[in-house]
PDB file of C-alpha atoms and ligand atoms in Angstrom:
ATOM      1  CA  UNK S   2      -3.977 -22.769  27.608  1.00 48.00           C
ATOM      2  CA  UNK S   3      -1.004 -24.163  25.687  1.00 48.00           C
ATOM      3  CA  UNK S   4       2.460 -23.728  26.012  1.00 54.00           C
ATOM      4  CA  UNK S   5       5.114 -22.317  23.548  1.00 57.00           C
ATOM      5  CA  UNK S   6       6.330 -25.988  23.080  1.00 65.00           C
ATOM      6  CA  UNK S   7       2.784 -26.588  21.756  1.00 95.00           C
ATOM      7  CA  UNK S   8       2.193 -23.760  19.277  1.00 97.00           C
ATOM      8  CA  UNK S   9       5.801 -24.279  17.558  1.00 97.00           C
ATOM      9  CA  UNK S  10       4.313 -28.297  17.082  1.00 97.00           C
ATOM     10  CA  UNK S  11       1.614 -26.790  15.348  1.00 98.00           C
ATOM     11  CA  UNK S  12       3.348 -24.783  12.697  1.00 98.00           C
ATOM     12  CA  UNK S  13       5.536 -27.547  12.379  1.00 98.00           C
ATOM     13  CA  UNK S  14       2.790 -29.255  11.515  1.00 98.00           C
ATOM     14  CA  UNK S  15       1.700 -26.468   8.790  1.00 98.00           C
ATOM     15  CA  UNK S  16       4.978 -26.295   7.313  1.00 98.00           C
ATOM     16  CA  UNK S  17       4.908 -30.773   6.837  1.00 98.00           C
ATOM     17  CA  UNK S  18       1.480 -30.166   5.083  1.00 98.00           C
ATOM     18  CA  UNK S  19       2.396 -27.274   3.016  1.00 98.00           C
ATOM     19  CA  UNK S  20       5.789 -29.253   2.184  1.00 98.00           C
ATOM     20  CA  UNK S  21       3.953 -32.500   1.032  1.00 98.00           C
ATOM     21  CA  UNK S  22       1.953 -30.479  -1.449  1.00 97.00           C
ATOM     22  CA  UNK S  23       4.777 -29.418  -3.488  1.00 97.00           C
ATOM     23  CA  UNK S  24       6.226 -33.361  -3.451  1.00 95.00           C
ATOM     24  CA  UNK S  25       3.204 -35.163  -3.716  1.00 97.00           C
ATOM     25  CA  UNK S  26       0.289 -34.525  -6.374  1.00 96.00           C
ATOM     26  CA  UNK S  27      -2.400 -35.363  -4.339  1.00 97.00           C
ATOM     27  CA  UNK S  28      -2.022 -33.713  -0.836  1.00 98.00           C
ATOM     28  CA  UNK S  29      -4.342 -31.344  -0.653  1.00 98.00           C
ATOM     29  CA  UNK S  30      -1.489 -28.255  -0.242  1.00 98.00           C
ATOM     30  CA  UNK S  31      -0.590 -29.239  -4.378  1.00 98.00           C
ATOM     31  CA  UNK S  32      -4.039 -27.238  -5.087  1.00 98.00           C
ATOM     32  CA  UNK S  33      -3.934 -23.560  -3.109  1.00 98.00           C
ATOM     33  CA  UNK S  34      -7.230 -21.014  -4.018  1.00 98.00           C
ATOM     34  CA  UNK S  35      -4.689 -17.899  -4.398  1.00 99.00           C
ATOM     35  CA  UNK S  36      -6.293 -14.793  -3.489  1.00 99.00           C
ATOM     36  CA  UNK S  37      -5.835 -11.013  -5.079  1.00 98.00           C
ATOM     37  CA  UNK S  38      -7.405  -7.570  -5.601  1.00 98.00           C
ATOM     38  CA  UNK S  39      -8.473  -6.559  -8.920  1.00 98.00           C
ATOM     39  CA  UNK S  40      -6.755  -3.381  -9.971  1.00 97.00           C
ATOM     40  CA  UNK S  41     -10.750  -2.062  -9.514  1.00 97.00           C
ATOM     41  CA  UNK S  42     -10.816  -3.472  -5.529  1.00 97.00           C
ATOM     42  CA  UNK S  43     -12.781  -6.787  -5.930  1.00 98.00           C
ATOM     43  CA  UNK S  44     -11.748  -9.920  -4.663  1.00 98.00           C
ATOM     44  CA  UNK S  45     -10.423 -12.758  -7.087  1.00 98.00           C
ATOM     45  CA  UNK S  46      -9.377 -16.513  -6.078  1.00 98.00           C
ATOM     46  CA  UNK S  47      -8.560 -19.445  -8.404  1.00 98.00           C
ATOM     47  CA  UNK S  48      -7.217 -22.530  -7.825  1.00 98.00           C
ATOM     48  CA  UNK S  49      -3.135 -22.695  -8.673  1.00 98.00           C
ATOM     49  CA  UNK S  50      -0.561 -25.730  -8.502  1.00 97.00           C
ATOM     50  CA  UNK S  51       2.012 -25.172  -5.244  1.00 98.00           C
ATOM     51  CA  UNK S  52       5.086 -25.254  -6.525  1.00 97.00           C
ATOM     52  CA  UNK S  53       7.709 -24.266  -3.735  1.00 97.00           C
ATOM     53  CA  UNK S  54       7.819 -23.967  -0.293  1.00 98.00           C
ATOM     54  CA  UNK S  55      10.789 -23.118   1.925  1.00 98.00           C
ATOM     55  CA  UNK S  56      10.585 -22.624   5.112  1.00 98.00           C
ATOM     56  CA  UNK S  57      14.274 -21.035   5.957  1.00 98.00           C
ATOM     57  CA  UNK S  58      13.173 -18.333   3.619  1.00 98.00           C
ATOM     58  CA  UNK S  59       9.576 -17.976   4.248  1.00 98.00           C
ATOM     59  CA  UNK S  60       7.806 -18.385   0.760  1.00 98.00           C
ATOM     60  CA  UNK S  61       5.913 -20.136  -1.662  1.00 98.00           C
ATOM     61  CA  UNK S  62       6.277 -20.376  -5.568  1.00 98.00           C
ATOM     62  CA  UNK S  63       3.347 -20.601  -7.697  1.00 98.00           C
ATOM     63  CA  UNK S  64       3.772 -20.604 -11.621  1.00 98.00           C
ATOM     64  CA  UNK S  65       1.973 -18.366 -14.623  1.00 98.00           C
ATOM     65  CA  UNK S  66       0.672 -17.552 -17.699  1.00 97.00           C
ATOM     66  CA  UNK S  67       2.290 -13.258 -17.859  1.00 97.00           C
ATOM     67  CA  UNK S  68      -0.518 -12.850 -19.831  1.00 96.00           C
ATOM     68  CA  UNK S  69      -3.132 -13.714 -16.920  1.00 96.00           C
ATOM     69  CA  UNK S  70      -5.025 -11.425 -15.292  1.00 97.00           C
ATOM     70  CA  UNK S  71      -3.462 -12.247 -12.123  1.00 98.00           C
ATOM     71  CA  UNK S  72      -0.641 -10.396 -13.199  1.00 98.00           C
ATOM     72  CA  UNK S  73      -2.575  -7.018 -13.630  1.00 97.00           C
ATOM     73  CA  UNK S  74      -3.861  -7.432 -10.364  1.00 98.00           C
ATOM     74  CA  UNK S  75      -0.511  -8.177  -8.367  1.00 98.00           C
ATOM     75  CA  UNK S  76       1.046  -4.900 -10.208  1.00 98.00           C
ATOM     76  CA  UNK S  77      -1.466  -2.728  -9.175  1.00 98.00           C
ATOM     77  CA  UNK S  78      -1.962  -4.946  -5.231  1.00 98.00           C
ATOM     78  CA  UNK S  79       0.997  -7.361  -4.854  1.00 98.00           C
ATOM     79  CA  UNK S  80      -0.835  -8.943  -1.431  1.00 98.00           C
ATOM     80  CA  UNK S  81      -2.157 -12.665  -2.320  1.00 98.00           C
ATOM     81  CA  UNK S  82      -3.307 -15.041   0.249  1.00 99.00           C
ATOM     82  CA  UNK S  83      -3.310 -18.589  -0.357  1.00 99.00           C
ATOM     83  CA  UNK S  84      -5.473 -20.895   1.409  1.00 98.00           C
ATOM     84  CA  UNK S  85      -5.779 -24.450   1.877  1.00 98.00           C
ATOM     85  CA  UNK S  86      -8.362 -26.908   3.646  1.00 98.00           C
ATOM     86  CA  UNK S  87      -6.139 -29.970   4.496  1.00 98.00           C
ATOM     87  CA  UNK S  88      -8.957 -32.510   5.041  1.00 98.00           C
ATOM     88  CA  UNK S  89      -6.715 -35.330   6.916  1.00 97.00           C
ATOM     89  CA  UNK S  90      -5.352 -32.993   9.790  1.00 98.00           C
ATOM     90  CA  UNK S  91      -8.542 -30.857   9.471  1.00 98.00           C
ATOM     91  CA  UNK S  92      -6.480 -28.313   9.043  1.00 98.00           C
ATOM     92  CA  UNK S  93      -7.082 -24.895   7.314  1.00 98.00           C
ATOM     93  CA  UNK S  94      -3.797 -23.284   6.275  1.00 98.00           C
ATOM     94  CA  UNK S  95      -4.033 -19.488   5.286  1.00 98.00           C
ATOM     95  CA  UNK S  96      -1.007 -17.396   4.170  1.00 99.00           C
ATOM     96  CA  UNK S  97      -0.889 -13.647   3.383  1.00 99.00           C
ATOM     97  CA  UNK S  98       1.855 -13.106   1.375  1.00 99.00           C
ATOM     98  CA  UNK S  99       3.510 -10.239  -0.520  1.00 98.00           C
ATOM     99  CA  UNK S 100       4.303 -11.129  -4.120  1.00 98.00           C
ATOM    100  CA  UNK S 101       7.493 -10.676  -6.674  1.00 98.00           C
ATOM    101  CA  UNK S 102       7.036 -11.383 -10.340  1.00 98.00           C
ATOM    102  CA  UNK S 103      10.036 -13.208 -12.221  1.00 98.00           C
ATOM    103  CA  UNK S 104       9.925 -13.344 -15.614  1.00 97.00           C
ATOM    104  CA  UNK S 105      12.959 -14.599 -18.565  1.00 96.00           C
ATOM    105  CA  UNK S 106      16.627 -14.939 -17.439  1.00 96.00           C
ATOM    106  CA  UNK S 107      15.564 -14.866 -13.849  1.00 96.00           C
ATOM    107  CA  UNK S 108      13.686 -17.843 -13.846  1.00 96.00           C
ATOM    108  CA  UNK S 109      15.384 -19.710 -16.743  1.00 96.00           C
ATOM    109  CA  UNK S 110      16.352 -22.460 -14.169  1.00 95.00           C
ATOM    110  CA  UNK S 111      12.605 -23.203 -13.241  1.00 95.00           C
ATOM    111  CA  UNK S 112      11.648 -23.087 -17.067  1.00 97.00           C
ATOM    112  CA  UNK S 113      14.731 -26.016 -17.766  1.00 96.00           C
ATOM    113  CA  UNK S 114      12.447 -28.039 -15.079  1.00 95.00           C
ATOM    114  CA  UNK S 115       8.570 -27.454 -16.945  1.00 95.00           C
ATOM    115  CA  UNK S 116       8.129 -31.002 -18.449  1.00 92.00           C
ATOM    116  CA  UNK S 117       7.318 -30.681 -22.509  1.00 92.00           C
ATOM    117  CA  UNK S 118       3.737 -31.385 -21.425  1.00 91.00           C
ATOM    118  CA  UNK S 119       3.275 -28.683 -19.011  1.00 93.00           C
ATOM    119  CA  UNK S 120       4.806 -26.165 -20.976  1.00 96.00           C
ATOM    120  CA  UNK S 121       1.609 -25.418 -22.923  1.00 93.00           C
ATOM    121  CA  UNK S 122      -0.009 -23.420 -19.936  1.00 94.00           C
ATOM    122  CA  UNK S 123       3.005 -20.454 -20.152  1.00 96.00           C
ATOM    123  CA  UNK S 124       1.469 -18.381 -23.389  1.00 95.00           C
ATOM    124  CA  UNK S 125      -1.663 -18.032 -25.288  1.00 96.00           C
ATOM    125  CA  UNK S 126      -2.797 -15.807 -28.403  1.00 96.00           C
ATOM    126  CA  UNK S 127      -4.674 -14.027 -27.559  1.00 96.00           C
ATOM    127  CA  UNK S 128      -3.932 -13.682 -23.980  1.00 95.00           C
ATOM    128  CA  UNK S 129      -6.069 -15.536 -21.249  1.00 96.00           C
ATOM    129  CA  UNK S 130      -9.315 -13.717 -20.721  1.00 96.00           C
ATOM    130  CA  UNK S 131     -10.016 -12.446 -24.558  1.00 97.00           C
ATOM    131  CA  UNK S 132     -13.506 -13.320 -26.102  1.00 97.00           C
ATOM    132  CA  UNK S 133     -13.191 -15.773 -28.072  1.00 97.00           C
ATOM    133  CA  UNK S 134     -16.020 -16.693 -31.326  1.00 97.00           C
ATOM    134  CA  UNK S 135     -15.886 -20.152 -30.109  1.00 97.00           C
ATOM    135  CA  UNK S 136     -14.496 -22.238 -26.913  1.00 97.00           C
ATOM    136  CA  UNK S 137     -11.216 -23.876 -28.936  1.00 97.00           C
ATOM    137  CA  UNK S 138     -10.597 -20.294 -30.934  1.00 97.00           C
ATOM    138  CA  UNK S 139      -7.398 -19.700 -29.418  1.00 97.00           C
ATOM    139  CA  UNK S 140      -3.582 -21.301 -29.629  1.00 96.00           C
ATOM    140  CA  UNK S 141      -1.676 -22.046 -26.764  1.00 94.00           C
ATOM    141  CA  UNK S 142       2.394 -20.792 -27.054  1.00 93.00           C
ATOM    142  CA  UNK S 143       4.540 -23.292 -24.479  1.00 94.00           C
ATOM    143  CA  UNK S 144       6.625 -19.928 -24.447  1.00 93.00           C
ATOM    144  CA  UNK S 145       8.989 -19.338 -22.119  1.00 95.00           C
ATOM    145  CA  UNK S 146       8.691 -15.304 -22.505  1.00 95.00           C
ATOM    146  CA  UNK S 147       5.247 -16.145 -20.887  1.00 96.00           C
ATOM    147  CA  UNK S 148       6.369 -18.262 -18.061  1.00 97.00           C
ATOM    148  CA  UNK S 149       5.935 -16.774 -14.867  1.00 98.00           C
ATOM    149  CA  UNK S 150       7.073 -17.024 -11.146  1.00 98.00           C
ATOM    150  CA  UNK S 151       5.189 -15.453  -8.304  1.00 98.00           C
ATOM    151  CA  UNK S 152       7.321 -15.954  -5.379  1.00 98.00           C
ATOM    152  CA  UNK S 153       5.270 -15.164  -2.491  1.00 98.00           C
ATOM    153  CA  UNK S 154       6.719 -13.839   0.491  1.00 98.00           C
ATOM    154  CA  UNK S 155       5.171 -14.978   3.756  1.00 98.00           C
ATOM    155  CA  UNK S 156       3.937 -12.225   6.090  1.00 98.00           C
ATOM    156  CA  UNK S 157       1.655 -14.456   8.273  1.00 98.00           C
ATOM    157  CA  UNK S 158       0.398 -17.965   8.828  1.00 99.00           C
ATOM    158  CA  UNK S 159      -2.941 -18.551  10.133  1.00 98.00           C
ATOM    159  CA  UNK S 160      -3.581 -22.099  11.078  1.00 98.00           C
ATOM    160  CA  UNK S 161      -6.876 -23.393  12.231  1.00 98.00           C
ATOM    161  CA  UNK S 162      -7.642 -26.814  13.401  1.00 98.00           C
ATOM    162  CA  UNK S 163     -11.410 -28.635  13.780  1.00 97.00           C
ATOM    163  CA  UNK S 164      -9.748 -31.056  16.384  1.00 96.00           C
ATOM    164  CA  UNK S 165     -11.747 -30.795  20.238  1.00 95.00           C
ATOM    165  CA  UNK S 166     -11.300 -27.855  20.947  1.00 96.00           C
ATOM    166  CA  UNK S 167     -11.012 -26.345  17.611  1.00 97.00           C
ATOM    167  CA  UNK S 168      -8.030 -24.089  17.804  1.00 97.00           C
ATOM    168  CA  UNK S 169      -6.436 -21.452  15.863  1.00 98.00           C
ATOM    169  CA  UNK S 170      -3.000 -19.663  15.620  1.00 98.00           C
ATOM    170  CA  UNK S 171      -1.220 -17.043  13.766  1.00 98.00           C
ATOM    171  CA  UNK S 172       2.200 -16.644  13.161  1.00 98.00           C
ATOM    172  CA  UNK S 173       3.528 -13.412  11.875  1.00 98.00           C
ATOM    173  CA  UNK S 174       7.157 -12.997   9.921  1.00 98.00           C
ATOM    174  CA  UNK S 175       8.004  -9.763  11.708  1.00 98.00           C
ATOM    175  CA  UNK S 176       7.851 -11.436  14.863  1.00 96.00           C
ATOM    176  CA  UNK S 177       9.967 -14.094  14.203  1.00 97.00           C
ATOM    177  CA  UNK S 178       6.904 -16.620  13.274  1.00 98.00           C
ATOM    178  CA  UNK S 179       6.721 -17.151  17.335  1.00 96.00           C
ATOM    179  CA  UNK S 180       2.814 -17.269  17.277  1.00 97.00           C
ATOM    180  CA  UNK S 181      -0.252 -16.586  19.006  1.00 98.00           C
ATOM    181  CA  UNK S 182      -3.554 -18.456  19.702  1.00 98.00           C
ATOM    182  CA  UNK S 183      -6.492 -17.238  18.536  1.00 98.00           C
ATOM    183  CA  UNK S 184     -10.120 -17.374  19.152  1.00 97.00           C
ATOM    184  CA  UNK S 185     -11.037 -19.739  16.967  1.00 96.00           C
TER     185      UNK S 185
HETATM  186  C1  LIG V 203      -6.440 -27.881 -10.630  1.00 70.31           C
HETATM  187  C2  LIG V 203      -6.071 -26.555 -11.236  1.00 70.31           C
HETATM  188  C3  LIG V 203      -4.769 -26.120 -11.175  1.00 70.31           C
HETATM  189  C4  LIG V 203      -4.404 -24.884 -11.713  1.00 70.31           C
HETATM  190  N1  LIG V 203      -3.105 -24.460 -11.608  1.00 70.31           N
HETATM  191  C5  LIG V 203      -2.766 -23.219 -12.044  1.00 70.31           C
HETATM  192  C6  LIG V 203      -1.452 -22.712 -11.830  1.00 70.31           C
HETATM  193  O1  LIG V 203      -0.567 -23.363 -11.249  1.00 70.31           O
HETATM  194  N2  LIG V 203      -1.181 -21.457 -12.281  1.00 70.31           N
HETATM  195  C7  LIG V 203      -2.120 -20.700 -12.899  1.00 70.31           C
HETATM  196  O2  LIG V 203      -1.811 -19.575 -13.268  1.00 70.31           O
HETATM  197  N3  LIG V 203      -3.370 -21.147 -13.113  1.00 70.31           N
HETATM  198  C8  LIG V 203      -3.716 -22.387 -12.688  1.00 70.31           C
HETATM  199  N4  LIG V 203      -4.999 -22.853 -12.876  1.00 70.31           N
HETATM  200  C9  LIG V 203      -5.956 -22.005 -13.605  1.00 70.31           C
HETATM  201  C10 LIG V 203      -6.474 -20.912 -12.674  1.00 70.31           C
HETATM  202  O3  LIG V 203      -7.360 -21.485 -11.726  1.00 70.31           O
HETATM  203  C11 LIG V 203      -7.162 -19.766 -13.438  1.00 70.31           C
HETATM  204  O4  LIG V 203      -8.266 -20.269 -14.150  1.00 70.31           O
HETATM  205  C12 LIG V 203      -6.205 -19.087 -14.408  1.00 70.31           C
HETATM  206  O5  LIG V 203      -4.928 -18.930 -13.821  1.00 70.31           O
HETATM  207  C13 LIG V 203      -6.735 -17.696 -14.822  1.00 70.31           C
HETATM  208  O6  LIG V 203      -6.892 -16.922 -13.656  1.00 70.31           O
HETATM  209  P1  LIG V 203      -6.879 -15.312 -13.686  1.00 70.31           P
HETATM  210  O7  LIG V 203      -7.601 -14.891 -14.917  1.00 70.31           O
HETATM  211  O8  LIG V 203      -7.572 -14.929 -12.432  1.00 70.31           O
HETATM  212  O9  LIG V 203      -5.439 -14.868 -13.709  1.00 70.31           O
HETATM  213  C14 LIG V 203      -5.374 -24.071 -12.341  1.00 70.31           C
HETATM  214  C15 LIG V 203      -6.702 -24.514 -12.380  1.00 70.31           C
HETATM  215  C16 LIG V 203      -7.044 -25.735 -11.849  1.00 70.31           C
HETATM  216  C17 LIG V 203      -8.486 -26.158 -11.911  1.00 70.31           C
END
Protein backbone atom coordinates (compact mmCIF):
# COMPACT_ATOMS: atom_id res chain seq x y z
CA UNK A 1 0.00 0.00 0.00
CA UNK A 2 1.04 3.57 -0.80
CA UNK A 3 0.17 6.67 0.59
CA UNK A 4 -1.53 9.80 -0.97
CA UNK A 5 1.97 11.51 -0.84
CA UNK A 6 3.02 8.67 -3.19
CA UNK A 7 0.31 8.59 -5.87
CA UNK A 8 0.40 12.60 -6.33
CA UNK A 9 4.57 11.81 -7.05
CA UNK A 10 3.43 9.66 -9.62
CA UNK A 11 1.26 11.92 -11.68
CA UNK A 12 3.73 14.39 -11.15
CA UNK A 13 5.78 12.28 -12.75
CA UNK A 14 3.18 11.82 -15.82
CA UNK A 15 2.62 15.35 -16.18
CA UNK A 16 7.07 15.95 -16.43
CA UNK A 17 6.91 13.22 -19.21
CA UNK A 18 3.95 14.42 -21.02
CA UNK A 19 5.51 18.10 -20.63
CA UNK A 20 8.97 17.12 -22.14
CA UNK A 21 7.24 15.81 -25.23
CA UNK A 22 5.86 19.00 -26.32
CA UNK A 23 9.59 20.80 -25.62
CA UNK A 24 11.76 18.25 -26.74
CA UNK A 25 11.52 16.29 -30.22
CA UNK A 26 12.66 13.21 -29.11
CA UNK A 27 10.93 12.24 -25.75
CA UNK A 28 8.87 9.73 -26.44
CA UNK A 29 5.45 11.93 -25.30
CA UNK A 30 6.36 14.22 -28.88
CA UNK A 31 4.81 10.98 -30.75
CA UNK A 32 1.12 10.02 -29.02
CA UNK A 33 -0.99 6.93 -31.06
CA UNK A 34 -4.39 9.09 -30.77
CA UNK A 35 -7.28 6.93 -30.58
CA UNK A 36 -11.07 7.44 -32.13
CA UNK A 37 -14.29 5.75 -33.29
CA UNK A 38 -15.12 5.70 -36.83
CA UNK A 39 -18.47 7.29 -37.44
CA UNK A 40 -19.29 3.24 -38.34
CA UNK A 41 -17.93 2.05 -34.52
CA UNK A 42 -14.39 0.71 -35.36
CA UNK A 43 -11.43 1.63 -33.67
CA UNK A 44 -8.75 3.98 -35.40
CA UNK A 45 -5.16 5.06 -33.92
CA UNK A 46 -2.33 6.91 -35.72
CA UNK A 47 0.56 8.34 -34.59
CA UNK A 48 0.23 12.47 -34.08
CA UNK A 49 2.92 15.18 -32.95
CA UNK A 50 2.01 16.48 -29.07
CA UNK A 51 1.72 19.79 -29.30
CA UNK A 52 0.39 21.25 -25.88
CA UNK A 53 0.04 20.21 -22.60
CA UNK A 54 -1.20 22.19 -19.59
CA UNK A 55 -1.70 20.92 -16.67
CA UNK A 56 -3.74 23.93 -14.77
CA UNK A 57 -6.26 23.34 -17.47
CA UNK A 58 -6.17 19.72 -18.04
CA UNK A 59 -5.51 19.22 -21.89
CA UNK A 60 -3.51 18.42 -24.69
CA UNK A 61 -3.28 20.05 -28.26
CA UNK A 62 -2.67 18.01 -31.20
CA UNK A 63 -2.67 19.67 -34.78
CA UNK A 64 -4.63 18.69 -38.31
CA UNK A 65 -5.25 18.37 -41.67
CA UNK A 66 -9.71 19.45 -41.53
CA UNK A 67 -9.74 17.40 -44.31
CA UNK A 68 -8.59 14.11 -42.34
CA UNK A 69 -10.65 11.54 -41.52
CA UNK A 70 -10.06 12.08 -37.98
CA UNK A 71 -12.23 14.87 -38.19
CA UNK A 72 -15.34 12.81 -39.39
CA UNK A 73 -14.81 10.59 -36.68
CA UNK A 74 -14.51 13.18 -33.69
CA UNK A 75 -17.93 14.87 -35.10
CA UNK A 76 -19.79 11.93 -35.03
CA UNK A 77 -17.57 10.44 -31.34
CA UNK A 78 -15.54 13.38 -29.92
CA UNK A 79 -13.78 10.73 -27.19
CA UNK A 80 -9.92 10.20 -28.26
CA UNK A 81 -7.45 8.56 -26.08
CA UNK A 82 -3.92 9.16 -26.47
CA UNK A 83 -1.38 6.82 -25.37
CA UNK A 84 2.18 6.79 -24.85
CA UNK A 85 4.92 4.07 -23.87
CA UNK A 86 7.67 6.23 -22.20
CA UNK A 87 10.53 3.70 -22.46
CA UNK A 88 13.03 5.52 -19.83
CA UNK A 89 10.51 5.61 -16.79
CA UNK A 90 8.79 2.47 -18.21
CA UNK A 91 6.02 4.26 -18.09
CA UNK A 92 2.72 3.86 -20.09
CA UNK A 93 0.73 7.10 -20.11
CA UNK A 94 -3.00 6.76 -21.31
CA UNK A 95 -5.44 9.73 -21.51
CA UNK A 96 -9.16 9.67 -22.41
CA UNK A 97 -10.02 12.83 -23.46
CA UNK A 98 -13.05 14.67 -24.88
CA UNK A 99 -12.22 16.68 -27.99
CA UNK A 100 -13.04 20.45 -29.41
CA UNK A 101 -12.24 21.28 -32.99
CA UNK A 102 -10.78 24.91 -33.73
CA UNK A 103 -10.59 25.92 -36.97
CA UNK A 104 -9.69 29.86 -38.73
CA UNK A 105 -9.82 32.98 -36.48
CA UNK A 106 -9.80 30.82 -33.42
CA UNK A 107 -6.61 29.39 -33.87
CA UNK A 108 -4.94 32.13 -35.98
CA UNK A 109 -2.36 32.53 -33.09
CA UNK A 110 -1.17 28.79 -33.37
CA UNK A 111 -1.12 29.11 -37.30
CA UNK A 112 1.41 32.57 -36.83
CA UNK A 113 3.67 29.78 -34.92
CA UNK A 114 3.59 26.68 -37.95
CA UNK A 115 7.18 27.15 -39.33
CA UNK A 116 7.01 27.66 -43.45
CA UNK A 117 8.14 24.02 -43.53
CA UNK A 118 5.49 22.50 -41.52
CA UNK A 119 2.82 24.29 -43.02
CA UNK A 120 2.50 21.83 -45.92
CA UNK A 121 0.69 19.12 -43.71
CA UNK A 122 -2.63 21.68 -43.11
CA UNK A 123 -4.46 21.04 -46.76
CA UNK A 124 -4.40 18.67 -49.58
CA UNK A 125 -6.43 18.36 -53.00
CA UNK A 126 -7.97 16.12 -52.89
CA UNK A 127 -8.45 15.62 -49.28
CA UNK A 128 -6.37 12.95 -47.28
CA UNK A 129 -7.78 9.52 -47.91
CA UNK A 130 -8.91 9.95 -51.82
CA UNK A 131 -7.59 7.27 -54.35
CA UNK A 132 -5.18 8.48 -55.99
CA UNK A 133 -3.88 6.97 -59.93
CA UNK A 134 -0.48 7.10 -58.56
CA UNK A 135 1.39 7.61 -54.99
CA UNK A 136 2.63 11.53 -55.78
CA UNK A 137 -0.98 12.35 -57.65
CA UNK A 138 -1.98 14.80 -55.23
CA UNK A 139 -0.87 18.64 -54.13
CA UNK A 140 -0.40 19.59 -50.77
CA UNK A 141 -2.14 23.37 -49.82
CA UNK A 142 0.05 24.84 -46.57
CA UNK A 143 -3.55 26.41 -46.05
CA UNK A 144 -4.46 27.81 -43.12
CA UNK A 145 -8.42 27.20 -43.78
CA UNK A 146 -7.17 23.54 -43.31
CA UNK A 147 -5.24 23.92 -40.17
CA UNK A 148 -6.70 22.31 -37.36
CA UNK A 149 -6.64 22.21 -33.46
CA UNK A 150 -7.99 19.35 -31.45
CA UNK A 151 -7.79 20.47 -27.97
CA UNK A 152 -8.36 17.52 -25.93
CA UNK A 153 -9.88 17.77 -22.72
CA UNK A 154 -8.60 15.39 -20.06
CA UNK A 155 -11.20 13.17 -18.38
CA UNK A 156 -8.73 10.58 -16.93
CA UNK A 157 -5.10 9.61 -16.63
CA UNK A 158 -4.12 6.12 -16.43
CA UNK A 159 -0.53 5.62 -15.56
CA UNK A 160 1.15 2.30 -15.45
CA UNK A 161 4.63 1.59 -14.41
CA UNK A 162 6.90 -1.86 -15.16
CA UNK A 163 9.06 -0.87 -12.04
CA UNK A 164 9.01 -4.02 -9.05
CA UNK A 165 6.03 -4.16 -8.38
CA UNK A 166 4.53 -2.99 -11.52
CA UNK A 167 1.92 -0.50 -10.50
CA UNK A 168 -0.87 1.32 -11.97
CA UNK A 169 -3.07 4.43 -11.19
CA UNK A 170 -5.87 6.40 -12.51
CA UNK A 171 -6.68 9.76 -12.02
CA UNK A 172 -10.04 11.06 -12.98
CA UNK A 173 -10.88 15.05 -13.69
CA UNK A 174 -14.21 14.90 -11.89
CA UNK A 175 -12.57 13.93 -8.87
CA UNK A 176 -10.19 16.44 -8.69
CA UNK A 177 -7.29 14.14 -10.42
CA UNK A 178 -6.79 12.72 -6.60
CA UNK A 179 -6.18 9.08 -7.90
CA UNK A 180 -6.50 5.57 -7.27
CA UNK A 181 -4.24 2.45 -7.57
CA UNK A 182 -5.07 -0.07 -9.67
CA UNK A 183 -4.50 -3.66 -10.23
CA UNK A 184 -2.01 -3.55 -12.47
C1 LIG B 1 5.80 10.58 -36.72
C2 LIG B 1 4.45 10.97 -37.25
C3 LIG B 1 3.86 12.13 -36.80
C4 LIG B 1 2.59 12.50 -37.25
N1 LIG B 1 2.01 13.64 -36.76
C5 LIG B 1 0.74 13.96 -37.13
C6 LIG B 1 0.07 15.07 -36.53
O1 LIG B 1 0.60 15.79 -35.67
N2 LIG B 1 -1.20 15.33 -36.94
C7 LIG B 1 -1.83 14.56 -37.86
O2 LIG B 1 -2.98 14.84 -38.17
N3 LIG B 1 -1.23 13.50 -38.44
C8 LIG B 1 0.04 13.18 -38.08
N4 LIG B 1 0.66 12.09 -38.64
C9 LIG B 1 -0.05 11.33 -39.68
C10 LIG B 1 -1.08 10.42 -39.02
O3 LIG B 1 -0.42 9.34 -38.38
C11 LIG B 1 -2.13 9.89 -40.02
O4 LIG B 1 -1.48 9.13 -41.02
C12 LIG B 1 -2.91 11.02 -40.67
O5 LIG B 1 -3.23 12.01 -39.71
C13 LIG B 1 -4.22 10.50 -41.30
O6 LIG B 1 -4.98 9.89 -40.29
P1 LIG B 1 -6.58 9.72 -40.39
O7 LIG B 1 -6.89 9.39 -41.81
O8 LIG B 1 -6.89 8.63 -39.44
O9 LIG B 1 -7.20 11.03 -39.98
C14 LIG B 1 1.91 11.70 -38.20
C15 LIG B 1 2.52 10.52 -38.63
C16 LIG B 1 3.76 10.16 -38.18
C17 LIG B 1 4.36 8.88 -38.68
Amino acid sequence: MSDHGDIAAFLDLGWQRLTRGVADRRAAARHPAFATVSPDGLPEARTVVLRGASRSDGTVEVHTDGGSDKIASLKANPHAQLMIWDEKPKLQIRLSTRVTIRQGNEVADRWQNVPDGSRMAYGASPTPGTVIPDAEAYTKLASRDWFTVLTCHIESIELMQLVDPHRRAVFRARDGWIGEWWVP
